[in-house]
Amino acid sequence: MKISLISVGTEMLMGQTVNTNAVYLSQELNKIGLDVMYHHTVGDNPRRLRDLIDLAYKDCDVVITTGGLGPTQDDLTKEIVTEVLGDHLVLDEAILDDLKQNFKEQGKPFTDNNRKQCLLPSKGITFDNRKGTAPGFALEMDGRIAICMPGPPYEMKDMYVRHVRPYLEAKSGQALRFRDIRCYGIGESRLETELLDLIEGQSNPTLATYAMEDECYLRITAKADSEAEAEAMIDAYMPAVRERIGAYIYSEQGEELIDVTARLLFEQHITVSCAESLTGGLFASTLVSVPGMSAVFDRGLVTYSNRAKMEELGVSEETIARYTEVSYETAKEMAAGVRRVSGSMLGVSCTGVAGPDGGTKQDPPGTAYIGISFGNETYAKRIVTRNLGRNENRHSTMMAMLYEVYRCAKACADAEAPDEGQEKN
Amino acid sequence: MKISLISVGTEMLMGQTVNTNAVYLSQELNKIGLDVMYHHTVGDNPRRLRDLIDLAYKDCDVVITTGGLGPTQDDLTKEIVTEVLGDHLVLDEAILDDLKQNFKEQGKPFTDNNRKQCLLPSKGITFDNRKGTAPGFALEMDGRIAICMPGPPYEMKDMYVRHVRPYLEAKSGQALRFRDIRCYGIGESRLETELLDLIEGQSNPTLATYAMEDECYLRITAKADSEAEAEAMIDAYMPAVRERIGAYIYSEQGEELIDVTARLLFEQHITVSCAESLTGGLFASTLVSVPGMSAVFDRGLVTYSNRAKMEELGVSEETIARYTEVSYETAKEMAAGVRRVSGSMLGVSCTGVAGPDGGTKQDPPGTAYIGISFGNETYAKRIVTRNLGRNENRHSTMMAMLYEVYRCAKACADAEAPDEGQEKN
């Protein structure tokens, strides 16, 4: 099925709001195998909206609108859509009762213009709005389908997931499911190379690789008659995928590295502290973005000056004099130092050159050393980022620290469950 | 003048790329007083692109396209636009020579398909591309204007600023300039109230208020025959604006609080260290996002546990026992502590409840205490965020810390230049 998306609202034409609805819906519709042919944004103008709908049906089976369903006079999406498709609006008494009840519960007076929100196409299917007041609907007339949803993204997304996606899947007669296999420490081109025969040999499921900042992922997409069947088709591919790239996978369910790492730290009761130089608090800040982090995170020492590294972490003056502050040795002493002063089970550190200036020929901007102290081991690793900029370098270094912490916690989890064998994140 | 924006590219229809070009151009075009009537996104399809251009000229004087100017066969924006307006393409020899020279300098072979980029409308004005290879152009035929620019945002923005804006300003016969007056510590509705008579009384310049995360700003926009005249009209308003809201202004040039604060710290040679609890490193990380911060930033201590607060900062056990860790007293001891251990001139701290859980009836999630130790003073302030979420609360608290540091540094700068009188950021 081919789809045209129409977003109604002047705030986007002013550049005050980014059209995130079009991005979300395009991604979601592509995931279920539907093709988006157009995005349009237009103000509350009947003639222009009518023109766009007419244009859409030249190529598309479905027009999806967001916005313009509210109670005020200039909200007219519903009226125009219904008119173009040849239906008319009728008052939905059930929706009206719900809405009145809703206002009553919130202690707000029900003003008469709210009745407008309860006028719905006589031949449509109403979609209730759990996050706001304006209901949405689908209307099919003579093979042309229109779907209207409210504009606020949280209302729209809730309605899409509960009503619109099932409606469209039923119409298209197929289920499409995908799974994102997230990897760290492997570039997209190598990921593709490792999987090339699987990628090229298959049409269903399909495999495709995608690059993100500092990581990449594999998406496996399957089409089938049912959701369960599509999931089973993806499952069947996992052994081959794990065999090729298992060493780089940190989540088979599309999760973020921070969330996987936090869960492992919680489950394994591993307490953590960090000592940061070039990331300047970004690692600690990323950790504590997860609720409940105080259960395992004790402290983070942002030792930006050399004096701070010596005073706070006990890095020796001799080490800095001999190896400089940007070195394996300093990173190791920082990790061991923060572990010692905090009494945490794991100490992680970084030191390096954030840029744009500074650094040496050996260690130019974008070079960092990551230190880890955990169990009986204290070690350091050198990373060289793509040096795309100061804050990109800081992000890459933070991700490298996070991945080392993930590896330590994962090793503990694996040691606990030695019989399970295969990786399950 | 009325404008239709057409973005050409399937990656947006797949939801893989956000259409930032439409946002940027809408903002910029509005700034110079032009009205955007439509955003359209479409793939490389001749008929659909032609339909959109035809539709645009029903309402608009100008169609601006981005994307589809490259060397490959499926790049066809230029061809369709030129055809619809009734012109034809000719080889621009000067552009061809430039492009060949460009390839030679980069040591890349000049492939024949690159000639396509040098085909331009016979009656158009060519816009050179300093950031890439595909030139853009403006073409006016029978009162209808088309402007075509490349799709990559950095190429497009450079071309817009150097060529397209001057071209449109010349066509519209006026210059429109604006200035953003950025404020902290005052809500948008109060800002509007303070300025209401100015806002309501004026049509040129216009004054409008805008809300951002944790701050708001006033935009003054003036229309005149020349840029200098428009700037002078804005200048004339500044005394009245400073009189009403001067206490809340931190930049009269639309700068970010972090950049204004960093500049003041550098200029005043004020060394800083921080002690963070609920922000968890976000304050330090924000500071070091500015290049050169190592000149004034010594260390940041993320003391998440109470033990860390006592060990690292010397917060007394008694203070925590008596007032809890979320209190004026703890915030003050944290600020004084980090100043003492670091030897920095300024110590700033925070402690509070990030949420979503925790807190007390007196101090629910979103409550934070900010401590400052500077000169002869050590004090603390209590803030209550709107509690929109854990990371929103952390951001609000970080901004409150930053603003306190700004105030200290600003007071030093003002003391140094007592005769200047009026605020100039």
GROMACS .gro file of C-alpha atoms in nm, chain A:
model
  425
    1MET     CA    1   0.000   0.000   0.000
    2LYS     CA    2   0.115   0.353  -0.080
    3ILE     CA    3   0.073   0.633   0.167
    4SER     CA    4   0.073   1.012   0.170
    5LEU     CA    5   0.132   1.192   0.500
    6ILE     CA    6  -0.023   1.535   0.554
    7SER     CA    7   0.068   1.738   0.863
    8VAL     CA    8  -0.162   2.030   0.936
    9GLY     CA    9  -0.027   2.322   1.137
   10THR     CA   10   0.124   2.665   1.081
   11GLU     CA   11   0.381   2.628   1.363
   12MET     CA   12   0.579   2.392   1.137
   13LEU     CA   13   0.564   2.635   0.846
   14MET     CA   14   0.712   2.898   1.080
   15GLY     CA   15   0.999   2.661   1.164
   16GLN     CA   16   0.899   2.667   1.532
   17THR     CA   17   0.832   2.294   1.548
   18VAL     CA   18   1.011   2.009   1.379
   19ASN     CA   19   0.773   1.769   1.206
   20THR     CA   20   0.858   1.468   1.421
   21ASN     CA   21   0.522   1.307   1.335
   22ALA     CA   22   0.636   1.261   0.973
   23VAL     CA   23   0.963   1.102   1.087
   24TYR     CA   24   0.791   0.869   1.334
   25LEU     CA   25   0.517   0.762   1.095
   26SER     CA   26   0.760   0.712   0.804
   27GLN     CA   27   0.975   0.484   1.017
   28GLU     CA   28   0.678   0.293   1.153
   29LEU     CA   29   0.503   0.255   0.819
   30ASN     CA   30   0.825   0.135   0.657
   31LYS     CA   31   0.866  -0.120   0.934
   32ILE     CA   32   0.534  -0.278   0.841
   33GLY     CA   33   0.621  -0.276   0.472
   34LEU     CA   34   0.419   0.024   0.353
   35ASP     CA   35   0.562   0.288   0.116
   36VAL     CA   36   0.543   0.658   0.198
   37MET     CA   37   0.526   0.864  -0.122
   38TYR     CA   38   0.482   1.217   0.013
   39HIS     CA   39   0.515   1.429   0.323
   40HIS     CA   40   0.317   1.751   0.309
   41THR     CA   41   0.285   2.026   0.565
   42VAL     CA   42   0.012   2.284   0.524
   43GLY     CA   43  -0.172   2.541   0.735
   44ASP     CA   44  -0.542   2.534   0.825
   45ASN     CA   45  -0.660   2.629   0.478
   46PRO     CA   46  -0.950   2.434   0.321
   47ARG     CA   47  -0.854   2.477  -0.045
   48ARG     CA   48  -0.487   2.389  -0.002
   49LEU     CA   49  -0.571   2.087   0.213
   50ARG     CA   50  -0.827   1.969  -0.045
   51ASP     CA   51  -0.569   2.007  -0.323
   52LEU     CA   52  -0.317   1.796  -0.134
   53ILE     CA   53  -0.568   1.519  -0.069
   54ASP     CA   54  -0.671   1.513  -0.434
   55LEU     CA   55  -0.306   1.500  -0.537
   56ALA     CA   56  -0.234   1.219  -0.290
   57TYR     CA   57  -0.498   0.986  -0.434
   58LYS     CA   58  -0.334   1.007  -0.778
   59ASP     CA   59  -0.067   0.767  -0.642
   60CYS     CA   60  -0.169   0.655  -0.298
   61ASP     CA   61  -0.422   0.420  -0.141
   62VAL     CA   62  -0.408   0.588   0.197
   63VAL     CA   63  -0.390   0.947   0.319
   64ILE     CA   64  -0.283   0.990   0.682
   65THR     CA   65  -0.332   1.332   0.839
   66THR     CA   66  -0.207   1.459   1.173
   67GLY     CA   67  -0.337   1.777   1.336
   68GLY     CA   68  -0.641   1.998   1.294
   69LEU     CA   69  -0.888   1.779   1.489
   70GLY     CA   70  -0.933   2.015   1.783
   71PRO     CA   71  -1.240   2.206   1.904
   72THR     CA   72  -1.172   2.547   1.750
   73GLN     CA   73  -1.313   2.693   1.430
   74ASP     CA   74  -0.985   2.676   1.241
   75ASP     CA   75  -0.949   2.300   1.301
   76LEU     CA   76  -1.093   2.164   0.978
   77THR     CA   77  -0.898   1.854   0.875
   78LYS     CA   78  -1.186   1.620   0.958
   79GLU     CA   79  -1.440   1.829   0.769
   80ILE     CA   80  -1.230   1.847   0.451
   81VAL     CA   81  -1.126   1.481   0.452
   82THR     CA   82  -1.483   1.364   0.503
   83GLU     CA   83  -1.611   1.593   0.228
   84VAL     CA   84  -1.342   1.484  -0.025
   85LEU     CA   85  -1.421   1.117   0.035
   86GLY     CA   86  -1.796   1.179   0.000
   87ASP     CA   87  -1.917   1.109   0.353
   88HIS     CA   88  -2.070   1.343   0.612
   89LEU     CA   89  -2.022   1.402   0.984
   90VAL     CA   90  -2.260   1.280   1.254
   91LEU     CA   91  -2.252   1.329   1.628
   92ASP     CA   92  -2.105   1.026   1.809
   93GLU     CA   93  -2.307   1.019   2.132
   94ALA     CA   94  -2.082   0.765   2.303
   95ILE     CA   95  -1.775   0.979   2.242
   96LEU     CA   96  -1.967   1.287   2.361
   97ASP     CA   97  -2.060   1.111   2.686
   98ASP     CA   98  -1.698   1.002   2.739
   99LEU     CA   99  -1.573   1.353   2.679
  100LYS     CA  100  -1.825   1.510   2.917
  101GLN     CA  101  -1.729   1.254   3.182
  102ASN     CA  102  -1.365   1.335   3.120
  103PHE     CA  103  -1.420   1.707   3.174
  104LYS     CA  104  -1.622   1.638   3.487
  105GLU     CA  105  -1.348   1.422   3.639
  106GLN     CA  106  -1.095   1.697   3.581
  107GLY     CA  107  -1.331   1.958   3.727
  108LYS     CA  108  -1.330   2.160   3.405
  109PRO     CA  109  -1.646   2.311   3.253
  110PHE     CA  110  -1.757   2.147   2.925
  111THR     CA  111  -1.769   2.429   2.671
  112ASP     CA  112  -1.996   2.385   2.372
  113ASN     CA  113  -1.720   2.400   2.111
  114ASN     CA  114  -1.605   2.061   2.242
  115ARG     CA  115  -1.908   1.903   2.076
  116LYS     CA  116  -1.726   1.961   1.748
  117GLN     CA  117  -1.470   1.697   1.848
  118CYS     CA  118  -1.749   1.438   1.868
  119LEU     CA  119  -1.863   1.490   1.509
  120LEU     CA  120  -1.726   1.193   1.314
  121PRO     CA  121  -1.776   1.052   0.962
  122SER     CA  122  -2.092   0.842   0.939
  123LYS     CA  123  -1.912   0.550   0.768
  124GLY     CA  124  -1.583   0.572   0.961
  125ILE     CA  125  -1.420   0.371   1.239
  126THR     CA  126  -1.353   0.584   1.547
  127PHE     CA  127  -1.019   0.565   1.728
  128ASP     CA  128  -1.038   0.676   2.090
  129ASN     CA  129  -0.774   0.916   2.222
  130ARG     CA  130  -0.632   0.802   2.555
  131LYS     CA  131  -0.386   1.092   2.584
  132GLY     CA  132  -0.606   1.384   2.482
  133THR     CA  133  -0.959   1.480   2.385
  134ALA     CA  134  -0.986   1.468   2.004
  135PRO     CA  135  -1.068   1.120   1.870
  136GLY     CA  136  -0.924   1.000   1.540
  137PHE     CA  137  -1.077   0.779   1.273
  138ALA     CA  138  -1.033   0.575   0.957
  139LEU     CA  139  -1.270   0.622   0.666
  140GLU     CA  140  -1.277   0.402   0.356
  141MET     CA  141  -1.490   0.511   0.059
  142ASP     CA  142  -1.467   0.354  -0.288
  143GLY     CA  143  -1.127   0.200  -0.212
  144ARG     CA  144  -0.976   0.526  -0.089
  145ILE     CA  145  -0.869   0.526   0.274
  146ALA     CA  146  -0.819   0.830   0.495
  147ILE     CA  147  -0.685   0.813   0.851
  148CYS     CA  148  -0.696   1.122   1.071
  149MET     CA  149  -0.501   1.152   1.394
  150PRO     CA  150  -0.443   1.438   1.641
  151GLY     CA  151  -0.127   1.648   1.607
  152PRO     CA  152   0.042   1.626   1.951
  153PRO     CA  153   0.306   1.351   1.911
  154TYR     CA  154   0.225   1.163   2.233
  155GLU     CA  155  -0.146   1.148   2.141
  156MET     CA  156  -0.066   1.047   1.785
  157LYS     CA  157   0.185   0.775   1.877
  158ASP     CA  158  -0.048   0.614   2.128
  159MET     CA  159  -0.330   0.611   1.873
  160TYR     CA  160  -0.101   0.479   1.600
  161VAL     CA  161   0.019   0.183   1.806
  162ARG     CA  162  -0.323   0.088   1.945
  163HIS     CA  163  -0.544   0.153   1.643
  164VAL     CA  164  -0.378   0.259   1.319
  165ARG     CA  165  -0.107  -0.005   1.288
  166PRO     CA  166  -0.347  -0.296   1.351
  167TYR     CA  167  -0.594  -0.137   1.105
  168LEU     CA  168  -0.329  -0.103   0.832
  169GLU     CA  169  -0.187  -0.452   0.893
  170ALA     CA  170  -0.536  -0.597   0.861
  171LYS     CA  171  -0.589  -0.401   0.536
  172SER     CA  172  -0.255  -0.505   0.387
  173GLY     CA  173  -0.317  -0.866   0.489
  174GLN     CA  174   0.031  -0.925   0.624
  175ALA     CA  175   0.241  -0.882   0.936
  176LEU     CA  176   0.588  -0.736   0.914
  177ARG     CA  177   0.820  -0.755   1.211
  178PHE     CA  178   1.182  -0.649   1.257
  179ARG     CA  179   1.453  -0.693   1.514
  180ASP     CA  180   1.755  -0.468   1.568
  181ILE     CA  181   2.078  -0.644   1.665
  182ARG     CA  182   2.298  -0.376   1.816
  183CYS     CA  183   2.675  -0.398   1.793
  184TYR     CA  184   2.974  -0.213   1.930
  185GLY     CA  185   3.337  -0.233   1.818
  186ILE     CA  186   3.266  -0.321   1.454
  187GLY     CA  187   3.219  -0.075   1.167
  188GLU     CA  188   2.918  -0.091   0.938
  189SER     CA  189   3.120  -0.196   0.632
  190ARG     CA  190   3.281  -0.485   0.817
  191LEU     CA  191   2.946  -0.585   0.965
  192GLU     CA  192   2.805  -0.598   0.614
  193THR     CA  193   3.106  -0.797   0.488
  194GLU     CA  194   3.066  -1.059   0.760
  195LEU     CA  195   2.700  -1.104   0.671
  196LEU     CA  196   2.717  -1.045   0.296
  197ASP     CA  197   2.602  -1.390   0.184
  198LEU     CA  198   2.305  -1.373   0.423
  199ILE     CA  199   2.219  -1.020   0.311
  200GLU     CA  200   2.242  -1.099  -0.058
  201GLY     CA  201   2.086  -1.444  -0.048
  202GLN     CA  202   1.761  -1.347   0.121
  203SER     CA  203   1.443  -1.168   0.033
  204ASN     CA  204   1.236  -1.269   0.338
  205PRO     CA  205   1.361  -1.210   0.603
  206THR     CA  206   1.576  -0.926   0.475
  207LEU     CA  207   1.894  -0.821   0.655
  208ALA     CA  208   2.027  -0.466   0.643
  209THR     CA  209   2.301  -0.285   0.831
  210TYR     CA  210   2.280   0.070   0.967
  211ALA     CA  211   2.541   0.305   1.116
  212MET     CA  212   2.483   0.521   1.424
  213GLU     CA  213   2.713   0.752   1.617
  214ASP     CA  214   2.989   0.520   1.751
  215GLU     CA  215   2.804   0.197   1.681
  216CYS     CA  216   2.599   0.012   1.422
  217TYR     CA  217   2.320  -0.238   1.401
  218LEU     CA  218   2.170  -0.512   1.191
  219ARG     CA  219   1.797  -0.508   1.122
  220ILE     CA  220   1.628  -0.835   1.034
  221THR     CA  221   1.282  -0.787   0.885
  222ALA     CA  222   1.033  -1.064   0.816
  223LYS     CA  223   0.697  -1.061   0.640
  224ALA     CA  224   0.441  -1.331   0.723
  225ASP     CA  225   0.071  -1.396   0.768
  226SER     CA  226   0.096  -1.346   1.142
  227GLU     CA  227   0.314  -1.166   1.392
  228ALA     CA  228   0.416  -1.494   1.558
  229GLU     CA  229   0.520  -1.643   1.224
  230ALA     CA  230   0.728  -1.334   1.141
  231GLU     CA  231   0.901  -1.352   1.480
  232ALA     CA  232   0.975  -1.722   1.427
  233MET     CA  233   1.131  -1.647   1.088
  234ILE     CA  234   1.363  -1.392   1.254
  235ASP     CA  235   1.445  -1.636   1.536
  236ALA     CA  236   1.553  -1.892   1.279
  237TYR     CA  237   1.820  -1.652   1.153
  238MET     CA  238   1.973  -1.575   1.489
  239PRO     CA  239   2.213  -1.874   1.515
  240ALA     CA  240   2.384  -1.780   1.186
  241VAL     CA  241   2.400  -1.413   1.290
  242ARG     CA  242   2.545  -1.497   1.632
  243GLU     CA  243   2.803  -1.723   1.474
  244ARG     CA  244   2.932  -1.444   1.249
  245ILE     CA  245   2.909  -1.132   1.469
  246GLY     CA  246   2.822  -1.262   1.817
  247ALA     CA  247   3.137  -1.107   1.966
  248TYR     CA  248   3.012  -0.758   1.884
  249ILE     CA  249   2.645  -0.791   1.982
  250TYR     CA  250   2.538  -0.624   2.303
  251SER     CA  251   2.163  -0.635   2.247
  252GLU     CA  252   1.944  -0.855   2.031
  253GLN     CA  253   1.639  -0.642   2.116
  254GLY     CA  254   1.740  -0.298   1.996
  255GLU     CA  255   1.826  -0.167   2.341
  256GLU     CA  256   2.072   0.115   2.416
  257LEU     CA  257   2.415   0.022   2.555
  258ILE     CA  258   2.351   0.233   2.868
  259ASP     CA  259   2.030   0.044   2.943
  260VAL     CA  260   2.184  -0.301   2.891
  261THR     CA  261   2.484  -0.203   3.104
  262ALA     CA  262   2.272  -0.054   3.383
  263ARG     CA  263   2.057  -0.368   3.399
  264LEU     CA  264   2.365  -0.591   3.426
  265LEU     CA  265   2.514  -0.371   3.699
  266PHE     CA  266   2.187  -0.386   3.895
  267GLU     CA  267   2.149  -0.763   3.848
  268GLN     CA  268   2.510  -0.842   3.933
  269HIS     CA  269   2.521  -0.587   4.220
  270ILE     CA  270   2.842  -0.437   4.082
  271THR     CA  271   2.922  -0.100   4.238
  272VAL     CA  272   3.094   0.149   4.009
  273SER     CA  273   3.288   0.475   4.031
  274CYS     CA  274   3.456   0.669   3.755
  275ALA     CA  275   3.745   0.909   3.701
  276GLU     CA  276   3.707   1.128   3.395
  277SER     CA  277   3.935   1.369   3.224
  278LEU     CA  278   3.843   1.450   2.863
  279THR     CA  279   3.479   1.333   2.890
  280GLY     CA  280   3.444   1.583   3.176
  281GLY     CA  281   3.149   1.422   3.353
  282LEU     CA  282   2.969   1.288   3.047
  283PHE     CA  283   3.019   0.927   3.157
  284ALA     CA  284   2.882   0.989   3.508
  285SER     CA  285   2.599   1.194   3.363
  286THR     CA  286   2.508   0.914   3.121
  287LEU     CA  287   2.508   0.657   3.402
  288VAL     CA  288   2.281   0.861   3.628
  289SER     CA  289   2.037   0.925   3.345
  290VAL     CA  290   1.904   0.578   3.439
  291PRO     CA  291   1.663   0.586   3.735
  292GLY     CA  292   1.783   0.397   4.042
  293MET     CA  293   2.151   0.437   3.954
  294SER     CA  294   2.231   0.543   4.312
  295ALA     CA  295   2.205   0.171   4.406
  296VAL     CA  296   2.536   0.099   4.229
  297PHE     CA  297   2.701   0.431   4.146
  298ASP     CA  298   2.905   0.582   4.429
  299ARG     CA  299   3.101   0.873   4.282
  300GLY     CA  300   3.259   1.023   3.975
  301LEU     CA  301   3.571   1.234   3.989
  302VAL     CA  302   3.619   1.474   3.701
  303THR     CA  303   3.991   1.534   3.739
  304TYR     CA  304   4.051   1.786   3.467
  305SER     CA  305   4.382   1.926   3.592
  306ASN     CA  306   4.690   1.712   3.662
  307ARG     CA  307   4.686   1.834   4.019
  308ALA     CA  308   4.332   1.700   4.058
  309LYS     CA  309   4.444   1.364   3.914
  310MET     CA  310   4.719   1.344   4.175
  311GLU     CA  311   4.521   1.479   4.470
  312GLU     CA  312   4.191   1.301   4.410
  313LEU     CA  313   4.313   0.974   4.260
  314GLY     CA  314   4.669   0.940   4.379
  315VAL     CA  315   4.811   0.936   4.026
  316SER     CA  316   5.187   0.970   4.086
  317GLU     CA  317   5.374   1.278   3.975
  318GLU     CA  318   5.641   1.050   3.832
  319THR     CA  319   5.391   0.870   3.607
  320ILE     CA  320   5.269   1.199   3.462
  321ALA     CA  321   5.626   1.330   3.423
  322ARG     CA  322   5.743   1.010   3.253
  323TYR     CA  323   5.441   0.911   3.043
  324THR     CA  324   5.235   1.235   3.039
  325GLU     CA  325   4.873   1.254   3.153
  326VAL     CA  326   4.757   1.108   2.821
  327SER     CA  327   4.889   0.753   2.856
  328TYR     CA  328   4.806   0.394   2.945
  329GLU     CA  329   4.984   0.440   3.276
  330THR     CA  330   4.785   0.747   3.384
  331ALA     CA  331   4.456   0.584   3.277
  332LYS     CA  332   4.538   0.275   3.485
  333GLU     CA  333   4.633   0.478   3.792
  334MET     CA  334   4.315   0.683   3.756
  335ALA     CA  335   4.095   0.370   3.741
  336ALA     CA  336   4.275   0.205   4.030
  337GLY     CA  337   4.267   0.533   4.223
  338VAL     CA  338   3.894   0.594   4.196
  339ARG     CA  339   3.826   0.232   4.285
  340ARG     CA  340   4.046   0.267   4.594
  341VAL     CA  341   3.903   0.597   4.721
  342SER     CA  342   3.543   0.495   4.656
  343GLY     CA  343   3.565   0.134   4.761
  344SER     CA  344   3.359   0.049   4.453
  345MET     CA  345   3.402  -0.292   4.289
  346LEU     CA  346   3.476  -0.137   3.951
  347GLY     CA  347   3.675   0.174   3.864
  348VAL     CA  348   3.667   0.312   3.509
  349SER     CA  349   3.864   0.608   3.379
  350CYS     CA  350   3.958   0.806   3.072
  351THR     CA  351   4.220   1.059   2.977
  352GLY     CA  352   4.294   1.197   2.635
  353VAL     CA  353   4.278   1.490   2.398
  354ALA     CA  354   3.925   1.620   2.330
  355GLY     CA  355   4.043   1.880   2.078
  356PRO     CA  356   4.013   2.079   1.865
  357ASP     CA  357   4.360   2.193   1.980
  358GLY     CA  358   4.631   2.025   2.184
  359GLY     CA  359   4.771   1.676   2.159
  360THR     CA  360   5.094   1.546   2.012
  361LYS     CA  361   5.197   1.372   1.693
  362GLN     CA  362   5.163   1.037   1.871
  363ASP     CA  363   4.838   1.130   2.041
  364PRO     CA  364   4.649   1.382   1.828
  365PRO     CA  365   4.301   1.520   1.919
  366GLY     CA  366   4.058   1.231   1.937
  367THR     CA  367   4.303   0.997   2.115
  368ALA     CA  368   4.194   0.862   2.451
  369TYR     CA  369   4.304   0.600   2.702
  370ILE     CA  370   4.038   0.406   2.890
  371GLY     CA  371   4.133   0.249   3.223
  372ILE     CA  372   3.951  -0.033   3.403
  373SER     CA  373   4.013  -0.174   3.747
  374PHE     CA  374   3.792  -0.472   3.834
  375GLY     CA  375   3.849  -0.799   4.020
  376ASN     CA  376   4.219  -0.875   4.013
  377GLU     CA  377   4.288  -0.677   3.701
  378THR     CA  378   4.376  -0.319   3.614
  379TYR     CA  379   4.430  -0.248   3.246
  380ALA     CA  380   4.404   0.029   2.989
  381LYS     CA  381   4.306   0.051   2.623
  382ARG     CA  382   4.386   0.314   2.366
  383ILE     CA  383   4.114   0.440   2.132
  384VAL     CA  384   4.138   0.674   1.837
  385THR     CA  385   3.811   0.841   1.744
  386ARG     CA  386   3.732   0.977   1.398
  387ASN     CA  387   3.801   1.323   1.546
  388LEU     CA  388   3.482   1.478   1.412
  389GLY     CA  389   3.486   1.745   1.683
  390ARG     CA  390   3.536   1.804   2.053
  391ASN     CA  391   3.197   1.682   2.167
  392GLU     CA  392   3.191   1.391   1.921
  393ASN     CA  393   3.529   1.281   2.064
  394ARG     CA  394   3.391   1.308   2.415
  395HIS     CA  395   3.089   1.098   2.315
  396SER     CA  396   3.302   0.830   2.149
  397THR     CA  397   3.521   0.806   2.458
  398MET     CA  398   3.220   0.782   2.688
  399MET     CA  399   3.082   0.498   2.473
  400ALA     CA  400   3.417   0.315   2.491
  401MET     CA  401   3.412   0.345   2.873
  402LEU     CA  402   3.055   0.222   2.884
  403TYR     CA  403   3.140  -0.075   2.664
  404GLU     CA  404   3.427  -0.177   2.893
  405VAL     CA  405   3.195  -0.162   3.191
  406TYR     CA  406   2.939  -0.365   2.994
  407ARG     CA  407   3.204  -0.629   2.917
  408CYS     CA  408   3.302  -0.665   3.282
  409ALA     CA  409   2.941  -0.695   3.397
  410LYS     CA  410   2.857  -0.934   3.112
  411ALA     CA  411   3.149  -1.159   3.203
  412CYS     CA  412   3.011  -1.181   3.557
  413ALA     CA  413   2.664  -1.266   3.431
  414ASP     CA  414   2.802  -1.530   3.194
  415ALA     CA  415   3.014  -1.682   3.470
  416GLU     CA  416   2.701  -1.711   3.682
  417ALA     CA  417   2.508  -1.896   3.413
  418PRO     CA  418   2.774  -2.114   3.247
  419ASP     CA  419   2.528  -2.365   3.104
  420GLU     CA  420   2.320  -2.128   2.900
  421GLY     CA  421   2.583  -2.108   2.632
  422GLN     CA  422   2.438  -1.872   2.378
  423GLU     CA  423   2.419  -1.499   2.418
  424LYS     CA  424   2.084  -1.362   2.521
  425ASN     CA  425   2.060  -0.996   2.598
   0.00000   0.00000   0.00000
